[in-house]
Tab-separated table of C-alpha atoms and ligand atoms in Angstrom:
chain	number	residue	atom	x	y	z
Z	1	UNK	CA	-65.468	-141.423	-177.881
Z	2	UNK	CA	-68.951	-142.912	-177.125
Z	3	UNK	CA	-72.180	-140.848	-176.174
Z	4	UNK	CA	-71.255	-140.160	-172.745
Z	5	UNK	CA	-69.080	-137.273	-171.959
Z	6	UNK	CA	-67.391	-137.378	-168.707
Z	7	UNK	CA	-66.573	-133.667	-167.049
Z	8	UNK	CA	-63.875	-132.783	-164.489
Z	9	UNK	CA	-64.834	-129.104	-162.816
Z	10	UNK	CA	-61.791	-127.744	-161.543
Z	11	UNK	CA	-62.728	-124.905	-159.062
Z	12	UNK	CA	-65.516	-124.917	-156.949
Z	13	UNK	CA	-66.224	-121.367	-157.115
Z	14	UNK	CA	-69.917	-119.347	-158.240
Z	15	UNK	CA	-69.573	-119.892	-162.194
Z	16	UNK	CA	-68.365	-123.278	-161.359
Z	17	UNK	CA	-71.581	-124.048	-159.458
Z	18	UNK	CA	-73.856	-122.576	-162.266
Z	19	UNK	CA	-72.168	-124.429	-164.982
Z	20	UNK	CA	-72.817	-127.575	-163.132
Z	21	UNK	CA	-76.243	-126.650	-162.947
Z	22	UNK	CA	-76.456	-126.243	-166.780
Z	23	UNK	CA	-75.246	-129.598	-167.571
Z	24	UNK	CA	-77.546	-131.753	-166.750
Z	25	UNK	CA	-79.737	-130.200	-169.426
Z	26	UNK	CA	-76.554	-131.060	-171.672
Z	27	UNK	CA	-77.087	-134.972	-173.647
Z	28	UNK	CA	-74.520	-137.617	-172.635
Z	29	UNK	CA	-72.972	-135.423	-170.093
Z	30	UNK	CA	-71.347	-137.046	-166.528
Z	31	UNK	CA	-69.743	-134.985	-163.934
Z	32	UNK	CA	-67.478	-137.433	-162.952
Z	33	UNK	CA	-64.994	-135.639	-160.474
Z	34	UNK	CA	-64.212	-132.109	-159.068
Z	35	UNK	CA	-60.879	-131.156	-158.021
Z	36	UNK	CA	-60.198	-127.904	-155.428
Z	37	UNK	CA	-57.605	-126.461	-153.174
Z	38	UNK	CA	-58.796	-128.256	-150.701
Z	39	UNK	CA	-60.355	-131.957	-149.772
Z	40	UNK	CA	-63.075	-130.002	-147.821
Z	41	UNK	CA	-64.542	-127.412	-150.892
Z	42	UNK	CA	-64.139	-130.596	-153.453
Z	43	UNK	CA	-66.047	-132.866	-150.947
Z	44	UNK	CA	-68.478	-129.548	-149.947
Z	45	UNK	CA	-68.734	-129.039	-153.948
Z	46	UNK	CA	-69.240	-132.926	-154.429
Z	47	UNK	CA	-71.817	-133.506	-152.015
Z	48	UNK	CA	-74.019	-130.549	-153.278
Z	49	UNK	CA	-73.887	-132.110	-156.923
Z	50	UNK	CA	-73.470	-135.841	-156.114
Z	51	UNK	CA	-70.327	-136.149	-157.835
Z	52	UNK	CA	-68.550	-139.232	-156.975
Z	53	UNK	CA	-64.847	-138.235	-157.662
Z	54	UNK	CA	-62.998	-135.353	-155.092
Z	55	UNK	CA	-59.501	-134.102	-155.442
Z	56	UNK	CA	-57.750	-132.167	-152.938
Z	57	UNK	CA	-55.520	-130.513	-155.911
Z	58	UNK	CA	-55.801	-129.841	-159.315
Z	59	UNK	CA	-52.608	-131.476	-160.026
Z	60	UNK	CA	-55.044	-135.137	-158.922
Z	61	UNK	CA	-58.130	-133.886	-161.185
Z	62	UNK	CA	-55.983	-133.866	-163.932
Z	63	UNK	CA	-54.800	-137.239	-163.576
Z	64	UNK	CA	-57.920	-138.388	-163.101
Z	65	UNK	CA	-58.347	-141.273	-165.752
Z	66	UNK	CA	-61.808	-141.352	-165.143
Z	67	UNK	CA	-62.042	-138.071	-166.816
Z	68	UNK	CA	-62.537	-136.891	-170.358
Z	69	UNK	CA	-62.769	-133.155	-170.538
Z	70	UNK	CA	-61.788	-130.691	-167.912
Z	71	UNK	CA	-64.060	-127.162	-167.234
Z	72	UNK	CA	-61.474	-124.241	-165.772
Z	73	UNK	CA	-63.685	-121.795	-163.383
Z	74	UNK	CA	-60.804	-120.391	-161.404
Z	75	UNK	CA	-59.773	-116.594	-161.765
Z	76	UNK	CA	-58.541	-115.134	-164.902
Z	77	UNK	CA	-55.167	-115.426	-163.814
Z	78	UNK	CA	-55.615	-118.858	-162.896
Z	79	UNK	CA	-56.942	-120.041	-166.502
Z	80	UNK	CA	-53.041	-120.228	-168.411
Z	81	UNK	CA	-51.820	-122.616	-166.030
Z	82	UNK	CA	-54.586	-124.567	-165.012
Z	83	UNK	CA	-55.257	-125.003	-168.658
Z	84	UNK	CA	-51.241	-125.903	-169.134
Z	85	UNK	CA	-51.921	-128.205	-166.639
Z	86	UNK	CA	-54.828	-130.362	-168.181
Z	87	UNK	CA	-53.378	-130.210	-171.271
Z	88	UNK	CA	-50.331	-131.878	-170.279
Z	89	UNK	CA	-51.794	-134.143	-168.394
Z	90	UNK	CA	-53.723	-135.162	-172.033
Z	91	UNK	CA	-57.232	-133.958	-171.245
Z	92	UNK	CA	-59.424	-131.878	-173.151
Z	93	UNK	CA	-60.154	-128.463	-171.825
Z	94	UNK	CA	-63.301	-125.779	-171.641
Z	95	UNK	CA	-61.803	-122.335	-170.483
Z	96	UNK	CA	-63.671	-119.818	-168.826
Z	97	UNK	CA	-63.245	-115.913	-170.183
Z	98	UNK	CA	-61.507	-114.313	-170.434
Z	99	UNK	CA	-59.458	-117.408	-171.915
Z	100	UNK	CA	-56.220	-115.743	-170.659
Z	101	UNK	CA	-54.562	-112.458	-168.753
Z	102	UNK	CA	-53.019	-111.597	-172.655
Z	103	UNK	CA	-52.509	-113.126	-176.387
Z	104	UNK	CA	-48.957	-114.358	-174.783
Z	105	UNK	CA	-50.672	-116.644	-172.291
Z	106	UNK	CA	-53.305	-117.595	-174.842
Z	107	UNK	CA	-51.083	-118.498	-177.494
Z	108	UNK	CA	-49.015	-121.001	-175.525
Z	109	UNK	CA	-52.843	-122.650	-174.338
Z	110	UNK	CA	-53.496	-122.818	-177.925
Z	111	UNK	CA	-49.870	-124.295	-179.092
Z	112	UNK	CA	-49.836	-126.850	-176.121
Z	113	UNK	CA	-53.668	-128.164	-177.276
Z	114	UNK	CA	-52.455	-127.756	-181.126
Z	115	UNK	CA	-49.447	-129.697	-180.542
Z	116	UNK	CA	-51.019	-132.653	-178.440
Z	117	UNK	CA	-53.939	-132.801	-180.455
Z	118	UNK	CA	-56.635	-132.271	-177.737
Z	119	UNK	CA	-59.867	-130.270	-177.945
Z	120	UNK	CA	-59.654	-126.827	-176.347
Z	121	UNK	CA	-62.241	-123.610	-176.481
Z	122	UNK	CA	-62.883	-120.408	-175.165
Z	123	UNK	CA	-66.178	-120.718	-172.469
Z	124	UNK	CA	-68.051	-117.616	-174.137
Z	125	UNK	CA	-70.931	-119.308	-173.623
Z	126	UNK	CA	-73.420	-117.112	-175.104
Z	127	UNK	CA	-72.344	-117.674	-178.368
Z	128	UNK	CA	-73.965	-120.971	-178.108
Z	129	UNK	CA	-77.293	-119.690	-177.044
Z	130	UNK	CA	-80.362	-120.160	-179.614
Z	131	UNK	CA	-81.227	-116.510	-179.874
Z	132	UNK	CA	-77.467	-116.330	-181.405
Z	133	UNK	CA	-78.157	-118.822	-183.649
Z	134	UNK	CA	-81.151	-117.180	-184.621
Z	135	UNK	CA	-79.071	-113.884	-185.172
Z	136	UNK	CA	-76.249	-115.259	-187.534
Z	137	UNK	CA	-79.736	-117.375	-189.488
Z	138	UNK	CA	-81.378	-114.028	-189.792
Z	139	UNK	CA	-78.075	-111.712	-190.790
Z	140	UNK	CA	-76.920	-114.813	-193.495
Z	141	UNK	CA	-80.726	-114.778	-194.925
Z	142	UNK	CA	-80.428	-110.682	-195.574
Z	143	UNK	CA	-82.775	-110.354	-192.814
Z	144	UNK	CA	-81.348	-106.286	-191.994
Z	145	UNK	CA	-79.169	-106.144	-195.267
Z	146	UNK	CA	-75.461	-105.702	-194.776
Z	147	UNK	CA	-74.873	-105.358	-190.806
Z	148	UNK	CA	-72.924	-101.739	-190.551
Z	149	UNK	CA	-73.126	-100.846	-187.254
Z	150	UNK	CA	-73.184	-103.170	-183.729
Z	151	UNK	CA	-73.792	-101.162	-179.772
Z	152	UNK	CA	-73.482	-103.626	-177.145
Z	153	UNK	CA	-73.212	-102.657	-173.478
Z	154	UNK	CA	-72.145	-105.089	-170.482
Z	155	UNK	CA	-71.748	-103.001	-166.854
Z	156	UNK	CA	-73.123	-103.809	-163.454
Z	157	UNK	CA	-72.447	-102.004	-160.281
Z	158	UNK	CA	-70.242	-103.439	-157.548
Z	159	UNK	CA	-69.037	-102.195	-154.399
Z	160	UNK	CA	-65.630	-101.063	-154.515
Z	161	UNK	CA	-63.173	-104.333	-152.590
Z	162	UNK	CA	-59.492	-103.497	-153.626
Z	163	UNK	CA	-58.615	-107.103	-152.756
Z	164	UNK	CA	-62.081	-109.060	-154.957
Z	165	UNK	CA	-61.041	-110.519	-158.684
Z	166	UNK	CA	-63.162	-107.522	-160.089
Z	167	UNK	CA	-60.608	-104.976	-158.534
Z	168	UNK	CA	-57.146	-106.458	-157.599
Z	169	UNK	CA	-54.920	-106.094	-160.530
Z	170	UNK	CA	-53.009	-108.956	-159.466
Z	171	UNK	CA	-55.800	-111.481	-160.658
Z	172	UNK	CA	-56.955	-109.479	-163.618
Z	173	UNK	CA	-58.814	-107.234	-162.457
Z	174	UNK	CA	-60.958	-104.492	-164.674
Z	175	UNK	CA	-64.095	-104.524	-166.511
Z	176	UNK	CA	-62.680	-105.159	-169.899
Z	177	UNK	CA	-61.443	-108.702	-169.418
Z	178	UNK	CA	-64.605	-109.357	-167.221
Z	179	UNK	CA	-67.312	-107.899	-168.700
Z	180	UNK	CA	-66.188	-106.557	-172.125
Z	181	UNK	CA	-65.134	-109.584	-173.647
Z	182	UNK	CA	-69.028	-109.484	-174.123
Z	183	UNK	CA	-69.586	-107.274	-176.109
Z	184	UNK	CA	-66.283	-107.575	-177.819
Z	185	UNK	CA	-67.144	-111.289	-178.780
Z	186	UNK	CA	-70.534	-109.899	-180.393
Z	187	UNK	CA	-68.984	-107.630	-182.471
Z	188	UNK	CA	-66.052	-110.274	-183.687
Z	189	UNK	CA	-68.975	-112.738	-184.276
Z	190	UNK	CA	-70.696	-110.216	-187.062
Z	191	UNK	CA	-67.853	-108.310	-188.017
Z	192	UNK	CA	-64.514	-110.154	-187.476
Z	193	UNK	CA	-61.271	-109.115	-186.287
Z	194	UNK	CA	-61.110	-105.225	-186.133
Z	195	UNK	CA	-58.757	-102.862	-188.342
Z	196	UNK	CA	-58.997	-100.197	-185.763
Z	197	UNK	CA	-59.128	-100.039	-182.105
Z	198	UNK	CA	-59.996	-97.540	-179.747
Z	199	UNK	CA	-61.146	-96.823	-176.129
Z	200	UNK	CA	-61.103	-94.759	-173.168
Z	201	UNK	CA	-61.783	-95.891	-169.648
Z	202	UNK	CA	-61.978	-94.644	-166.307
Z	203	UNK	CA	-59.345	-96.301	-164.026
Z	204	UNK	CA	-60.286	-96.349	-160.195
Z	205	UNK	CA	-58.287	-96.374	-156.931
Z	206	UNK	CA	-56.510	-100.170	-157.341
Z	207	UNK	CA	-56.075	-99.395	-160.695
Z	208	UNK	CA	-57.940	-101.220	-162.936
Z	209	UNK	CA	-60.347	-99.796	-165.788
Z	210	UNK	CA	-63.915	-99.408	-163.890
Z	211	UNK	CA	-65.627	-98.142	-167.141
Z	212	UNK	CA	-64.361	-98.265	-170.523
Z	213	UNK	CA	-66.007	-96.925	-174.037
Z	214	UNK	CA	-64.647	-98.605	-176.855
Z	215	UNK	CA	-64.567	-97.831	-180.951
Z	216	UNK	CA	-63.999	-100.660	-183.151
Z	217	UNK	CA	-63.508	-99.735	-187.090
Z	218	UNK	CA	-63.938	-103.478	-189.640
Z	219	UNK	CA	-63.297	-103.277	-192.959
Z	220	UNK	CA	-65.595	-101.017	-195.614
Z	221	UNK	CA	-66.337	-98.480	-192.608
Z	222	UNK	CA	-68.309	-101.059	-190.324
Z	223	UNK	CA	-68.462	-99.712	-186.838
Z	224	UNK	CA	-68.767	-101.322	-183.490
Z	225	UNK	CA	-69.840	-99.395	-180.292
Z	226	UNK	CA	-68.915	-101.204	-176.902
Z	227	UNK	CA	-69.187	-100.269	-173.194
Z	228	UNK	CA	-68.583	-101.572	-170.181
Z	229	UNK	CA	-68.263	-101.574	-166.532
Z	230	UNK	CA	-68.248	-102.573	-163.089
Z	231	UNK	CA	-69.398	-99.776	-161.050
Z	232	UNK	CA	-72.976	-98.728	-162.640
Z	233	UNK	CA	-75.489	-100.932	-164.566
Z	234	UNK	CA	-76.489	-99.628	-168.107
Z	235	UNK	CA	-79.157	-101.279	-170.194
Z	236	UNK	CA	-77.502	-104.443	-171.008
Z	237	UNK	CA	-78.630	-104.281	-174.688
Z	238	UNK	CA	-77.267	-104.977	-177.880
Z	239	UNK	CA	-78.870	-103.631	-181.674
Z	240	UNK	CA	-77.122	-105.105	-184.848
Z	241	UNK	CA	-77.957	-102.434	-187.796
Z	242	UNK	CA	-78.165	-103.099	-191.282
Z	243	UNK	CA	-78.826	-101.139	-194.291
Z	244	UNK	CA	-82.025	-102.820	-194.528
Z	245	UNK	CA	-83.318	-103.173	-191.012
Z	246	UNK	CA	-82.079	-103.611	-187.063
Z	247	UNK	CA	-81.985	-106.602	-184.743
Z	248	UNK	CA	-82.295	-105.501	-181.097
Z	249	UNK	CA	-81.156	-108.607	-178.844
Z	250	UNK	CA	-83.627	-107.945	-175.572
Z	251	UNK	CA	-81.485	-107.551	-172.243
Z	252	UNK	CA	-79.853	-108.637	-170.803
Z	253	UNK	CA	-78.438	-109.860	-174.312
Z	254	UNK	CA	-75.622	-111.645	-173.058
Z	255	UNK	CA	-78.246	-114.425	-172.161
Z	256	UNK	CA	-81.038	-113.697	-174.269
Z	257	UNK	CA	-83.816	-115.221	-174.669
Z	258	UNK	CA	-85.463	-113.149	-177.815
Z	259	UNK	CA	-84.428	-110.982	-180.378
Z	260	UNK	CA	-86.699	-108.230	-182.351
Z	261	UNK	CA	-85.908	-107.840	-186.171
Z	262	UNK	CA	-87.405	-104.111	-186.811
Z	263	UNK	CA	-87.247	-104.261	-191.090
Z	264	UNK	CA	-86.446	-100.842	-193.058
Z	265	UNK	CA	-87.130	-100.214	-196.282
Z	266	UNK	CA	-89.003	-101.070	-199.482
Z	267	UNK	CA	-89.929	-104.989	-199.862
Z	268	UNK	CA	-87.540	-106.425	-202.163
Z	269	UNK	CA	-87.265	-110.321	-203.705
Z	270	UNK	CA	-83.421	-110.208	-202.361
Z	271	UNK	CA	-84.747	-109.621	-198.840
Z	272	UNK	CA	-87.894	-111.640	-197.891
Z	273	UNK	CA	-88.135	-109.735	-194.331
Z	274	UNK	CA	-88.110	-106.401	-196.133
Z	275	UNK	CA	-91.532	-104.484	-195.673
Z	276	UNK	CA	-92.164	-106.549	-192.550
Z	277	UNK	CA	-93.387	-105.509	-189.738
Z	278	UNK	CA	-91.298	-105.771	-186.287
Z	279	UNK	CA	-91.250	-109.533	-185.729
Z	280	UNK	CA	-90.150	-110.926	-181.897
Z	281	UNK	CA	-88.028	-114.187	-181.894
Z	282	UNK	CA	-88.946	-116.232	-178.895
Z	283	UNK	CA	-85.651	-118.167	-178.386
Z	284	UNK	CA	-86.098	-119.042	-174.649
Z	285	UNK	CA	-84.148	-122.144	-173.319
Z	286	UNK	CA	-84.592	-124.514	-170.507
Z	287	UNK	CA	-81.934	-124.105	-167.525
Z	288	UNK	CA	-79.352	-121.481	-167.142
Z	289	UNK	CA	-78.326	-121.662	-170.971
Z	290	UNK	CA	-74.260	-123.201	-169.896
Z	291	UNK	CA	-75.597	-126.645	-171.401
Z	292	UNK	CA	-75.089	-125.177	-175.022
Z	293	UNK	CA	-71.480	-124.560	-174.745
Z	294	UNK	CA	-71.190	-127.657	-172.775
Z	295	UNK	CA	-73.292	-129.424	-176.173
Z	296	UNK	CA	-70.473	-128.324	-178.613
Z	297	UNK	CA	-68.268	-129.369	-176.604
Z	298	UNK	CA	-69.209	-132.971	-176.861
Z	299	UNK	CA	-70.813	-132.327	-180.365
Z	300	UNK	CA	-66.955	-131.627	-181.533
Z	301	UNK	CA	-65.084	-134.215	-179.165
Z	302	UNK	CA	-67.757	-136.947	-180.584
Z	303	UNK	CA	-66.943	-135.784	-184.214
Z	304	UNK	CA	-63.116	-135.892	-183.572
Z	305	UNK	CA	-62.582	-132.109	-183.623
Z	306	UNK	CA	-60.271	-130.454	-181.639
Z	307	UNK	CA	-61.796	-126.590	-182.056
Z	308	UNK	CA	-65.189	-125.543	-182.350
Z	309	UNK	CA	-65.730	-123.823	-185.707
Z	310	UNK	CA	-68.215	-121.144	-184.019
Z	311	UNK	CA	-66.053	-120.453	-181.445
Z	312	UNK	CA	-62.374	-120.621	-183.206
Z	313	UNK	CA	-59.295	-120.318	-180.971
Z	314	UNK	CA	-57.966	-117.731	-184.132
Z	315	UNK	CA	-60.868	-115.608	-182.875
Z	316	UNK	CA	-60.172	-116.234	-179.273
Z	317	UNK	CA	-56.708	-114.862	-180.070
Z	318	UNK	CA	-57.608	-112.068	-182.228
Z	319	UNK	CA	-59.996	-110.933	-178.961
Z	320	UNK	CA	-57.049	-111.141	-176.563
Z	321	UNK	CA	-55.151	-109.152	-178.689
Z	322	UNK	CA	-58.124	-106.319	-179.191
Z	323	UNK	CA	-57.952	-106.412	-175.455
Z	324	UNK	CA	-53.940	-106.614	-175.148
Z	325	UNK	CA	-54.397	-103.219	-177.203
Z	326	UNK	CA	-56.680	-101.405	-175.159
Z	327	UNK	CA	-55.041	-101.982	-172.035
Z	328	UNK	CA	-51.828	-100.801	-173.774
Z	329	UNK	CA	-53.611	-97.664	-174.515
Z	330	UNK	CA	-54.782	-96.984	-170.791
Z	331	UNK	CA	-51.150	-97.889	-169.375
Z	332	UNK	CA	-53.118	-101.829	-167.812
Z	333	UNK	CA	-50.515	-103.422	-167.139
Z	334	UNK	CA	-51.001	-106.449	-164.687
Z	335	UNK	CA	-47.839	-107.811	-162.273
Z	336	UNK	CA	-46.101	-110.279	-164.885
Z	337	UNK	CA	-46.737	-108.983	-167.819
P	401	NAP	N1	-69.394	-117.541	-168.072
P	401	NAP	C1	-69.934	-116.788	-167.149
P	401	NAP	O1	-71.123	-116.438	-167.199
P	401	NAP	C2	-69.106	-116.356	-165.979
P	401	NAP	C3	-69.728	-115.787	-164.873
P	401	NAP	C4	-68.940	-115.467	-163.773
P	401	NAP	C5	-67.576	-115.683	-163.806
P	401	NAP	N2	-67.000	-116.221	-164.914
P	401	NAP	C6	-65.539	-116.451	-164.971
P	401	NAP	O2	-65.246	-117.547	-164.145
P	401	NAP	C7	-64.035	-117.324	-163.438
P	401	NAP	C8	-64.291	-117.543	-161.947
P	401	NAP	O3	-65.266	-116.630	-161.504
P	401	NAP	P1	-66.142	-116.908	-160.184
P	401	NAP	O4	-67.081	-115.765	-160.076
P	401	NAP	O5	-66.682	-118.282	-160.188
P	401	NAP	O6	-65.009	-116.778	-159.068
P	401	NAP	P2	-65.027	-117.346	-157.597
P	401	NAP	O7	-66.420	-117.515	-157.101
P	401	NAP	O8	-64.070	-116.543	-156.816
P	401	NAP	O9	-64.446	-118.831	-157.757
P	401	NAP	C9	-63.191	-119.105	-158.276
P	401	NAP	C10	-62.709	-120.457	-157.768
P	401	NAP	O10	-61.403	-120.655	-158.280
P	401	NAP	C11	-60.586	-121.335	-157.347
P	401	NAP	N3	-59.332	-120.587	-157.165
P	401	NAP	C12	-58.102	-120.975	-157.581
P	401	NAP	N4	-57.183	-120.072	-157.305
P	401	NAP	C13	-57.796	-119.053	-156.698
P	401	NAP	C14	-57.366	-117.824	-156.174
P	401	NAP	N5	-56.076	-117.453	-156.223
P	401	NAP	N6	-58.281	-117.017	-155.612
P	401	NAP	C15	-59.565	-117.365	-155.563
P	401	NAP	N7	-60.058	-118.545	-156.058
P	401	NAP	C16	-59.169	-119.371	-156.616
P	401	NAP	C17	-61.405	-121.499	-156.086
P	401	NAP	O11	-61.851	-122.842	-156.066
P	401	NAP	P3	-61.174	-123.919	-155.068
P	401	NAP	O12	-61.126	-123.251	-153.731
P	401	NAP	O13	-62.096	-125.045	-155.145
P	401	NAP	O14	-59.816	-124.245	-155.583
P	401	NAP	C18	-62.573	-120.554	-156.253
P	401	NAP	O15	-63.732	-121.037	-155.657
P	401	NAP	C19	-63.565	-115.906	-163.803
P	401	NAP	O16	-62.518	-115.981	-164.735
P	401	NAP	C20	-64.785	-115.251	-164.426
P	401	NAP	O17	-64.483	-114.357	-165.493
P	401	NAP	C21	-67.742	-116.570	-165.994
């Protein structure tokens, strides 16, 4: 594959529109077609981007041999078999979260991509934002000790619409899949997989968890604290705690832009933060911070990789099956499962 990285978007809906936006801060990256429902939302969604290639179906993108990787930005229900879709048609693929409805759906993306050999990742995007990097440089250099405790909160307040993605349980509905796969993806980033799981949420009239608190227990008695929701707006911050210090990521830190290490403790050789004073990270980023998912993208495709090592589709399964188990424990199910 040479420098140039050409994109398919397939959707043409708001996250579809902002990713665009964010990749033409991304190197080597072409947005050579969109594909819709419909000729007039690919050609509406083409002219606003000047992207030369429009397909009236999804079915066409895919077949597209003008394109290299595909972006899904359709609903949550939408992802398994649009992604089923690309993949078969031999294209590389860029989910949106939540990467699936459940761990069933995601582990057949993951075998189809395995099998054929083609590039596939989770779009949890702010994994890829500097101000994480600078998170995982500070907690590997000792910067708060050992990390024991994460609280991250994601909610925001929308008006109650039975029949919008956010509340129809027929699309996924819910604030876990939309919203806490945030914070949930923080806390597997520092901590890993969980060994315990717990949560209680608040289900509203169509059904679907409007709030949710959730516990999650890691190995040696690490804790994670995570809340979300989609009828109120809490603080949107997140504070990594270590036995020698804190990291507060500033909100909203789902796209940060600076992170505070507050040090505890005695200065020791072992930690060369320790004894500090609070120190601000400026990480802020040109654009709307999508380009750095869509940069490992092409940074793995160009190496010949088919998963991104910081975002791992093991760890994209082990989140579908925290959330698989929360929804199990507030009696979620969604029509087909
Ligand atoms: N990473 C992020 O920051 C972020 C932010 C917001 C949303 N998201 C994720 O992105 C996905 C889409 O969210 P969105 O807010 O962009 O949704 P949206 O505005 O409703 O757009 C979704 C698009 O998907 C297509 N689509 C296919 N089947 C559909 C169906 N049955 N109903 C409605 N649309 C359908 C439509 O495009 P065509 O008409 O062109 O086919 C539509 O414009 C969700 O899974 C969400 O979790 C991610």
């Amino acid at each position: 594959m040479g420098n140039t990285l050409r994109w398919g978007i397939l959707g043409t809906g708001a996250i579809a529109r902002k990713f665009v936006a964010g990749l033409a801060h991304s190197p080597g990256a072409v947005i050579a077609a969109v594909g819709s429902r419909s000729q007039a939302a690919a050609d509406t969604f083409g002219n606003e981007f000047s992207i030369p290639r429009r397909h009236a179906t999804y079915e066409a993108l895919a077949a597209d041999p003008e394109v290299d990787v595909i972006y899904i930005s359709t609903p949550h229900h939408c992802h398994q078999p649009n992604t089923l879709l690309c993949l078969a048609a031999g294209k590389h693929v860029l989910c949106e979260k939540p990467f699936a409805l459940n761990e069933r759906q995601a582990r057949e993306m993951v075998e189809m991509a395995r099998a054929r050999k083609l590039f596939l990742m989770d779009a949890m995007w702010t994994r890829f934002l500097p101000v994480f990097a600078k998170v995982r440089e500070l907690i590997s250099a000792g910067a708060i000790g050992e990390p024991r405790m994460i609280q991250a909160d994601f909610a925001f307040r929308a008006d109650f619409e039975p029949s919008s993605r956010l509340f129809n349980p027929s699309v996924g509905g819910g604030a876990l899949l939309d919203v806490g796969i945030y914070p949930l993806a923080l806390s597997s980033m520092v901590f890993g997989t969980p060994t315990s799981i717990q949560g209680s949420a608040s289900l509203g009239a169509s059904g679907v968890d409007e709030q949710a608190a959730v516990v999650l227990g890691h190995p040696g008695g690490r804790l994670s604290l995570l809340a979300c929701g989609i009828r109120t707006t809490t603080a949107h911050e997140a504070v990594i705690a270590g036995t020698e210090g804190r990291l507060k990521i500033h909100s909203p830190w789902w796209r940060g832009s600076s992170v505070t290490l507050i040090p505890e403790g005695e200065r020791t050789s072992a930690n060369p933060f320790s004894g500090e004073t609070e120190r601000r990270f400026d990480e802020s980023y040109p654009g709307n911070g999508y380009q750095f998912e869509a940069d490992e993208v092409g940074r793995c495709l160009r190496a010949g990789r088919t998963e991104s090592a910081a975002m791992p589709l093991d760890e994209t399964l082990s989140l579908m099956r925290t959330m698989d188990a929360l929804r199990a424990s507030w009696g979620i199910r969604y029509p087909g499962e």
